[in-house]
Amino acid sequence: MPIARLPGARLAYAVHGSGDPVLLIPPAGTRMAVWSRFQVPALVRAGFRVITVENRGNEPDSATTPSTVIADYVDDTAAFVNVLDLAPCWLVGASLGAMIAQELTLGHPTLVRGAALVGTRCRTDLFRAKMARAQAARMTALDMAMPSELEILTQMAQLFSSGTLSDDRSAADWYEVIKAFPLRGPGPAAQYLATITEDRAAALKAIDRPCLVVGFSEDTLTPPAQCRETAEAIPGCRYLEIPACGHFGFLEQPDEVNRALVEFLLEAC
C-alpha cells in the first residue's frame, strides 16, 4: 500500500482505474476500504480514476490529539491532492469526509472541480456534539478488548435504517463486522471530535464549484434536515434524499447512491 508523506501526517492510499481523478474521503472511525465494494467499482466503470485515502489517525498515521480539528484534515487532504498532482479533482466524501470535502472546496477551490457530499451538515447541534464527545471518550478509555453487545448494537442503531436492522441476515452480518472492528484509540476519537463544528452555513455560500448533497431518510447522525440546510447554503447545490437508508446509506442502497454520484460527475464534467 503506498504512503503519502505529508507535512502533518502519513496517509495510506490506493489508486484504481484511469481517467479524471475522483478522491473518496471516508467517514470518521472508518477506513478507506469502506468504499471498495460498491463505490470504487461503479466509478471506475464510469471512466474515472478513483483514489481512496485514509484520514489522519488511521494506520500508519498516528498524528492526532484531542485538539485535532477539521482544519487539520482539510490541510492533509489539500497536501495529498498536491503531492499526487490530482488538481483539480472531484471529491466524494461521507459524514466527516463530506465535511472535509466542503471545507476543502471552500478554502482551496483551485484544487477542486466539484464535490458530492454524502450525509453532511454545516453545523453541529447539542445532541450530536454530546454524542460525539461521549463516543470519543469511550474510544480512548477502553482498550482493544472485545466490544460489549450494547456497544455493537448502539453503533448499528446509529449507522443503519430500520429495514436493515429488521432483516435478520443483514443485521447478523453487520453485527459481526462491527464486532470485529471496534472503534478504539485516539485516531478514531479525534475524528469523531472533528465533526463538532460551528455553524458554517454563511461561509459555505462562497463555494463556487458544482456540488451535490445526498441525504438519507433515516439518518440520525446527519439528519435529512441538516443535509438540506447544507445544500441550501451552497449556491447552485443539488439535494437528493434517498429513502429507507441510515447514515451508511451508501452501503445500504449502493446502487441508488452510485447512480446519483455517477450522474452528478458526468453532468458536471
mmCIF file of C-alpha atoms in Angstrom:
data_model
loop_
_atom_site.group_PDB
_atom_site.id
_atom_site.type_symbol
_atom_site.label_atom_id
_atom_site.label_comp_id
_atom_site.label_asym_id
_atom_site.label_seq_id
_atom_site.Cartn_x
_atom_site.Cartn_y
_atom_site.Cartn_z
ATOM 1 C CA MET A 1 0.000 0.000 0.000
ATOM 2 C CA PRO A 2 1.584 3.339 -0.992
ATOM 3 C CA ILE A 3 2.025 6.018 1.677
ATOM 4 C CA ALA A 4 1.786 9.767 1.098
ATOM 5 C CA ARG A 5 4.204 11.523 3.442
ATOM 6 C CA LEU A 6 2.689 14.919 4.147
ATOM 7 C CA PRO A 7 3.886 17.757 6.404
ATOM 8 C CA GLY A 8 1.488 16.740 9.193
ATOM 9 C CA ALA A 9 0.582 13.116 8.535
ATOM 10 C CA ARG A 10 1.363 9.854 6.757
ATOM 11 C CA LEU A 11 -1.661 8.654 4.795
ATOM 12 C CA ALA A 12 -2.119 5.307 3.083
ATOM 13 C CA TYR A 13 -3.939 5.427 -0.231
ATOM 14 C CA ALA A 14 -4.872 3.372 -3.290
ATOM 15 C CA VAL A 15 -5.497 4.241 -6.950
ATOM 16 C CA HIS A 16 -7.976 2.422 -9.200
ATOM 17 C CA GLY A 17 -8.722 2.842 -12.893
ATOM 18 C CA SER A 18 -7.903 5.733 -15.193
ATOM 19 C CA GLY A 19 -9.495 8.981 -16.265
ATOM 20 C CA ASP A 20 -10.416 12.159 -14.406
ATOM 21 C CA PRO A 21 -9.464 11.813 -10.730
ATOM 22 C CA VAL A 22 -12.129 11.318 -8.041
ATOM 23 C CA LEU A 23 -10.920 11.379 -4.427
ATOM 24 C CA LEU A 24 -13.040 9.427 -1.904
ATOM 25 C CA ILE A 25 -12.812 10.624 1.716
ATOM 26 C CA PRO A 26 -14.181 8.229 4.382
ATOM 27 C CA PRO A 27 -16.338 8.901 7.461
ATOM 28 C CA ALA A 28 -14.992 9.252 10.990
ATOM 29 C CA GLY A 29 -13.858 5.998 12.552
ATOM 30 C CA THR A 30 -13.830 4.300 9.156
ATOM 31 C CA ARG A 31 -11.074 3.084 6.868
ATOM 32 C CA MET A 32 -10.797 3.816 3.154
ATOM 33 C CA ALA A 33 -11.849 0.210 2.447
ATOM 34 C CA VAL A 34 -15.426 1.294 3.173
ATOM 35 C CA TRP A 35 -15.594 2.453 -0.475
ATOM 36 C CA SER A 36 -14.070 -0.663 -2.017
ATOM 37 C CA ARG A 37 -17.052 -2.956 -2.506
ATOM 38 C CA PHE A 38 -19.529 -0.576 -4.106
ATOM 39 C CA GLN A 39 -18.349 2.951 -4.921
ATOM 40 C CA VAL A 40 -14.883 2.209 -6.336
ATOM 41 C CA PRO A 41 -16.071 -0.332 -8.958
ATOM 42 C CA ALA A 42 -19.007 1.862 -10.010
ATOM 43 C CA LEU A 43 -16.856 4.945 -10.510
ATOM 44 C CA VAL A 44 -14.124 3.021 -12.310
ATOM 45 C CA ARG A 45 -16.739 1.559 -14.679
ATOM 46 C CA ALA A 46 -17.933 5.107 -15.347
ATOM 47 C CA GLY A 47 -14.452 6.022 -16.570
ATOM 48 C CA PHE A 48 -12.901 7.725 -13.574
ATOM 49 C CA ARG A 49 -9.561 7.280 -11.820
ATOM 50 C CA VAL A 50 -10.583 6.644 -8.225
ATOM 51 C CA ILE A 51 -8.284 7.441 -5.321
ATOM 52 C CA THR A 52 -9.121 6.262 -1.809
ATOM 53 C CA VAL A 53 -7.215 7.679 1.157
ATOM 54 C CA GLU A 54 -7.104 7.210 4.906
ATOM 55 C CA ASN A 55 -7.811 10.102 7.238
ATOM 56 C CA ARG A 56 -5.261 11.316 9.768
ATOM 57 C CA GLY A 57 -5.187 8.940 12.739
ATOM 58 C CA ASN A 58 -5.736 5.762 10.718
ATOM 59 C CA GLU A 59 -2.752 3.443 10.349
ATOM 60 C CA PRO A 60 0.018 4.058 9.514
ATOM 61 C CA ASP A 61 -0.584 7.593 10.804
ATOM 62 C CA SER A 62 -0.792 8.483 14.472
ATOM 63 C CA ALA A 63 -0.754 12.295 14.221
ATOM 64 C CA THR A 64 -3.884 13.031 16.221
ATOM 65 C CA THR A 65 -4.556 14.608 19.593
ATOM 66 C CA PRO A 66 -7.777 15.683 21.295
ATOM 67 C CA SER A 67 -7.092 19.174 19.863
ATOM 68 C CA THR A 68 -7.119 17.948 16.253
ATOM 69 C CA VAL A 69 -9.810 19.890 14.366
ATOM 70 C CA ILE A 70 -11.408 19.610 10.958
ATOM 71 C CA ALA A 71 -8.976 22.196 9.553
ATOM 72 C CA ASP A 72 -6.155 19.683 10.131
ATOM 73 C CA TYR A 73 -7.935 17.086 7.988
ATOM 74 C CA VAL A 74 -8.604 19.714 5.318
ATOM 75 C CA ASP A 75 -4.919 20.667 5.275
ATOM 76 C CA ASP A 76 -3.972 16.988 4.984
ATOM 77 C CA THR A 77 -6.326 16.499 2.044
ATOM 78 C CA ALA A 78 -5.083 19.630 0.268
ATOM 79 C CA ALA A 79 -1.492 18.471 0.700
ATOM 80 C CA PHE A 80 -2.430 14.989 -0.519
ATOM 81 C CA VAL A 81 -4.032 16.386 -3.685
ATOM 82 C CA ASN A 82 -0.906 18.415 -4.360
ATOM 83 C CA VAL A 83 1.544 15.584 -3.633
ATOM 84 C CA LEU A 84 -0.283 13.218 -6.001
ATOM 85 C CA ASP A 85 -0.778 16.012 -8.587
ATOM 86 C CA LEU A 86 -4.537 15.410 -8.699
ATOM 87 C CA ALA A 87 -5.709 19.016 -9.013
ATOM 88 C CA PRO A 88 -8.294 19.861 -9.973
ATOM 89 C CA CYS A 89 -10.103 16.713 -8.872
ATOM 90 C CA TRP A 90 -13.606 15.627 -7.941
ATOM 91 C CA LEU A 91 -14.338 14.960 -4.277
ATOM 92 C CA VAL A 92 -16.734 12.426 -2.790
ATOM 93 C CA GLY A 93 -16.980 12.378 0.995
ATOM 94 C CA ALA A 94 -19.304 10.831 3.557
ATOM 95 C CA SER A 95 -20.014 12.248 7.019
ATOM 96 C CA LEU A 96 -16.682 13.637 8.292
ATOM 97 C CA GLY A 97 -15.342 13.032 4.772
ATOM 98 C CA ALA A 98 -18.119 15.212 3.349
ATOM 99 C CA MET A 99 -17.407 17.952 5.882
ATOM 100 C CA ILE A 100 -13.737 17.829 4.872
ATOM 101 C CA ALA A 101 -14.710 17.965 1.199
ATOM 102 C CA GLN A 102 -16.951 21.011 1.582
ATOM 103 C CA GLU A 103 -14.302 22.904 3.554
ATOM 104 C CA LEU A 104 -11.622 21.971 1.014
ATOM 105 C CA THR A 105 -13.868 23.180 -1.809
ATOM 106 C CA LEU A 106 -14.377 26.435 0.059
ATOM 107 C CA GLY A 107 -10.789 27.046 1.125
ATOM 108 C CA HIS A 108 -8.851 25.560 -1.807
ATOM 109 C CA PRO A 109 -11.107 25.965 -4.864
ATOM 110 C CA THR A 110 -8.270 25.598 -7.365
ATOM 111 C CA LEU A 111 -7.778 22.008 -6.175
ATOM 112 C CA VAL A 112 -11.418 21.008 -6.708
ATOM 113 C CA ARG A 113 -13.670 20.561 -9.758
ATOM 114 C CA GLY A 114 -16.751 19.735 -7.697
ATOM 115 C CA ALA A 115 -17.902 17.783 -4.668
ATOM 116 C CA ALA A 116 -20.506 15.156 -3.793
ATOM 117 C CA LEU A 117 -21.309 15.434 -0.091
ATOM 118 C CA VAL A 118 -22.948 12.328 1.378
ATOM 119 C CA GLY A 119 -24.579 12.606 4.804
ATOM 120 C CA THR A 120 -23.158 16.030 5.596
ATOM 121 C CA ARG A 121 -24.034 19.006 7.767
ATOM 122 C CA CYS A 122 -22.921 22.595 8.182
ATOM 123 C CA ARG A 123 -23.273 22.794 11.979
ATOM 124 C CA THR A 124 -23.340 20.509 14.996
ATOM 125 C CA ASP A 125 -26.330 20.670 17.315
ATOM 126 C CA LEU A 126 -26.234 19.981 21.050
ATOM 127 C CA PHE A 127 -27.338 16.348 20.855
ATOM 128 C CA ARG A 128 -24.810 15.316 18.191
ATOM 129 C CA ALA A 129 -21.981 17.254 19.844
ATOM 130 C CA LYS A 130 -22.616 15.442 23.120
ATOM 131 C CA MET A 131 -22.845 12.128 21.285
ATOM 132 C CA ALA A 132 -19.514 12.685 19.525
ATOM 133 C CA ARG A 133 -17.778 13.661 22.783
ATOM 134 C CA ALA A 134 -19.206 10.681 24.641
ATOM 135 C CA GLN A 135 -18.155 8.272 21.923
ATOM 136 C CA ALA A 136 -14.673 9.780 21.723
ATOM 137 C CA ALA A 137 -14.247 9.472 25.486
ATOM 138 C CA ARG A 138 -15.267 5.813 25.331
ATOM 139 C CA MET A 139 -12.847 5.100 22.464
ATOM 140 C CA THR A 140 -9.888 6.400 24.462
ATOM 141 C CA ALA A 141 -10.963 4.897 27.809
ATOM 142 C CA LEU A 142 -11.258 1.315 26.579
ATOM 143 C CA ASP A 143 -8.508 -0.998 25.428
ATOM 144 C CA MET A 144 -8.796 -3.220 22.363
ATOM 145 C CA ALA A 145 -10.900 -5.800 24.177
ATOM 146 C CA MET A 146 -13.991 -7.219 22.566
ATOM 147 C CA PRO A 147 -16.755 -4.581 22.448
ATOM 148 C CA SER A 148 -19.830 -5.220 24.561
ATOM 149 C CA GLU A 149 -23.055 -6.298 22.905
ATOM 150 C CA LEU A 150 -24.641 -2.980 23.866
ATOM 151 C CA GLU A 151 -21.787 -1.075 22.215
ATOM 152 C CA ILE A 152 -22.195 -3.040 18.980
ATOM 153 C CA LEU A 153 -25.971 -2.618 18.914
ATOM 154 C CA THR A 154 -25.736 1.092 19.697
ATOM 155 C CA GLN A 155 -23.355 1.630 16.801
ATOM 156 C CA MET A 156 -25.612 -0.351 14.475
ATOM 157 C CA ALA A 157 -28.592 1.780 15.517
ATOM 158 C CA GLN A 158 -26.661 4.929 14.628
ATOM 159 C CA LEU A 159 -25.493 3.728 11.216
ATOM 160 C CA PHE A 160 -28.327 1.762 9.633
ATOM 161 C CA SER A 161 -32.005 2.039 8.766
ATOM 162 C CA SER A 162 -34.873 0.204 10.424
ATOM 163 C CA GLY A 163 -35.157 -2.019 7.353
ATOM 164 C CA THR A 164 -31.573 -3.229 7.630
ATOM 165 C CA LEU A 165 -31.882 -3.747 11.376
ATOM 166 C CA SER A 166 -35.144 -5.672 10.925
ATOM 167 C CA ASP A 167 -33.622 -8.046 8.369
ATOM 168 C CA ASP A 168 -32.034 -10.834 10.395
ATOM 169 C CA ARG A 169 -29.437 -11.730 7.781
ATOM 170 C CA SER A 170 -28.275 -8.135 7.230
ATOM 171 C CA ALA A 171 -28.301 -7.383 10.948
ATOM 172 C CA ALA A 172 -26.259 -10.507 11.704
ATOM 173 C CA ASP A 173 -23.698 -9.632 9.035
ATOM 174 C CA TRP A 174 -23.241 -6.063 10.277
ATOM 175 C CA TYR A 175 -23.118 -7.256 13.890
ATOM 176 C CA GLU A 176 -20.113 -9.427 13.062
ATOM 177 C CA VAL A 177 -18.375 -6.649 11.099
ATOM 178 C CA ILE A 178 -18.704 -4.123 13.906
ATOM 179 C CA LYS A 179 -17.717 -6.727 16.500
ATOM 180 C CA ALA A 180 -14.538 -7.469 14.515
ATOM 181 C CA PHE A 181 -13.562 -3.799 14.107
ATOM 182 C CA PRO A 182 -14.277 -1.955 17.360
ATOM 183 C CA LEU A 183 -13.831 1.809 17.498
ATOM 184 C CA ARG A 184 -10.827 2.284 19.729
ATOM 185 C CA GLY A 185 -7.886 4.645 20.182
ATOM 186 C CA PRO A 186 -7.005 8.325 19.782
ATOM 187 C CA GLY A 187 -7.236 8.329 15.962
ATOM 188 C CA PRO A 188 -10.956 7.490 15.648
ATOM 189 C CA ALA A 189 -11.696 9.548 18.770
ATOM 190 C CA ALA A 190 -10.107 12.644 17.228
ATOM 191 C CA GLN A 191 -12.054 12.058 14.017
ATOM 192 C CA TYR A 192 -15.341 11.976 15.920
ATOM 193 C CA LEU A 193 -14.430 15.162 17.795
ATOM 194 C CA ALA A 194 -13.593 16.874 14.498
ATOM 195 C CA THR A 195 -17.221 16.521 13.430
ATOM 196 C CA ILE A 196 -18.135 19.101 16.085
ATOM 197 C CA THR A 197 -18.121 22.408 14.221
ATOM 198 C CA GLU A 198 -19.534 25.886 14.480
ATOM 199 C CA ASP A 199 -22.272 26.988 12.089
ATOM 200 C CA ARG A 200 -20.679 27.176 8.630
ATOM 201 C CA ALA A 201 -23.790 27.949 6.572
ATOM 202 C CA ALA A 202 -22.817 31.563 5.905
ATOM 203 C CA ALA A 203 -19.255 30.612 4.940
ATOM 204 C CA LEU A 204 -20.399 27.885 2.545
ATOM 205 C CA LYS A 205 -22.245 30.500 0.476
ATOM 206 C CA ALA A 206 -18.836 31.375 -1.009
ATOM 207 C CA ILE A 207 -18.402 27.942 -2.659
ATOM 208 C CA ASP A 208 -18.332 28.337 -6.438
ATOM 209 C CA ARG A 209 -17.939 24.738 -7.581
ATOM 210 C CA PRO A 210 -20.727 22.319 -8.563
ATOM 211 C CA CYS A 211 -21.923 20.343 -5.552
ATOM 212 C CA LEU A 212 -24.377 17.585 -4.764
ATOM 213 C CA VAL A 213 -25.645 16.756 -1.275
ATOM 214 C CA VAL A 214 -27.058 13.275 -0.694
ATOM 215 C CA GLY A 215 -29.163 12.740 2.418
ATOM 216 C CA PHE A 216 -30.748 9.578 3.834
ATOM 217 C CA SER A 217 -34.281 9.500 5.180
ATOM 218 C CA GLU A 218 -33.469 7.582 8.392
ATOM 219 C CA ASP A 219 -30.085 9.113 9.163
ATOM 220 C CA THR A 220 -29.844 10.037 12.848
ATOM 221 C CA LEU A 221 -26.251 11.329 12.759
ATOM 222 C CA THR A 222 -26.706 13.752 9.851
ATOM 223 C CA PRO A 223 -30.498 14.055 9.569
ATOM 224 C CA PRO A 224 -32.031 14.983 6.209
ATOM 225 C CA ALA A 225 -32.981 18.432 7.515
ATOM 226 C CA GLN A 226 -29.306 19.188 8.210
ATOM 227 C CA CYS A 227 -28.273 17.836 4.802
ATOM 228 C CA ARG A 228 -30.865 20.075 3.119
ATOM 229 C CA GLU A 229 -29.652 23.026 5.179
ATOM 230 C CA THR A 230 -26.141 22.470 3.852
ATOM 231 C CA ALA A 231 -27.344 22.155 0.267
ATOM 232 C CA GLU A 232 -29.335 25.372 0.597
ATOM 233 C CA ALA A 233 -26.249 27.200 1.855
ATOM 234 C CA ILE A 234 -24.127 26.254 -1.186
ATOM 235 C CA PRO A 235 -25.043 28.234 -4.323
ATOM 236 C CA GLY A 236 -26.480 26.037 -7.061
ATOM 237 C CA CYS A 237 -26.127 22.858 -4.998
ATOM 238 C CA ARG A 238 -28.465 19.961 -5.780
ATOM 239 C CA TYR A 239 -30.055 17.927 -2.993
ATOM 240 C CA LEU A 240 -31.087 14.302 -3.276
ATOM 241 C CA GLU A 241 -32.697 12.307 -0.483
ATOM 242 C CA ILE A 242 -32.663 8.518 -0.670
ATOM 243 C CA PRO A 243 -35.375 6.694 1.293
ATOM 244 C CA ALA A 244 -35.046 3.698 3.594
ATOM 245 C CA CYS A 245 -31.408 4.442 4.475
ATOM 246 C CA GLY A 246 -29.497 5.293 7.603
ATOM 247 C CA HIS A 247 -26.163 7.081 7.986
ATOM 248 C CA PHE A 248 -24.377 4.412 5.950
ATOM 249 C CA GLY A 249 -26.893 4.579 3.137
ATOM 250 C CA PHE A 250 -24.071 4.352 0.603
ATOM 251 C CA LEU A 251 -23.680 0.748 1.821
ATOM 252 C CA GLU A 252 -27.390 0.021 2.329
ATOM 253 C CA GLN A 253 -28.583 1.323 -1.052
ATOM 254 C CA PRO A 254 -25.340 1.448 -3.056
ATOM 255 C CA ASP A 255 -26.953 1.240 -6.494
ATOM 256 C CA GLU A 256 -29.034 4.372 -5.898
ATOM 257 C CA VAL A 257 -26.121 6.258 -4.351
ATOM 258 C CA ASN A 258 -23.719 5.212 -7.100
ATOM 259 C CA ARG A 259 -26.213 6.211 -9.787
ATOM 260 C CA ALA A 260 -26.501 9.663 -8.215
ATOM 261 C CA LEU A 261 -22.716 10.054 -7.918
ATOM 262 C CA VAL A 262 -22.025 8.995 -11.500
ATOM 263 C CA GLU A 263 -24.791 11.183 -12.925
ATOM 264 C CA PHE A 264 -23.543 14.187 -10.984
ATOM 265 C CA LEU A 265 -19.925 13.689 -12.018
ATOM 266 C CA LEU A 266 -20.691 13.085 -15.684
ATOM 267 C CA GLU A 267 -23.104 16.026 -15.926
ATOM 268 C CA ALA A 268 -20.706 18.388 -14.171
ATOM 269 C CA CYS A 269 -17.655 17.373 -16.235
#
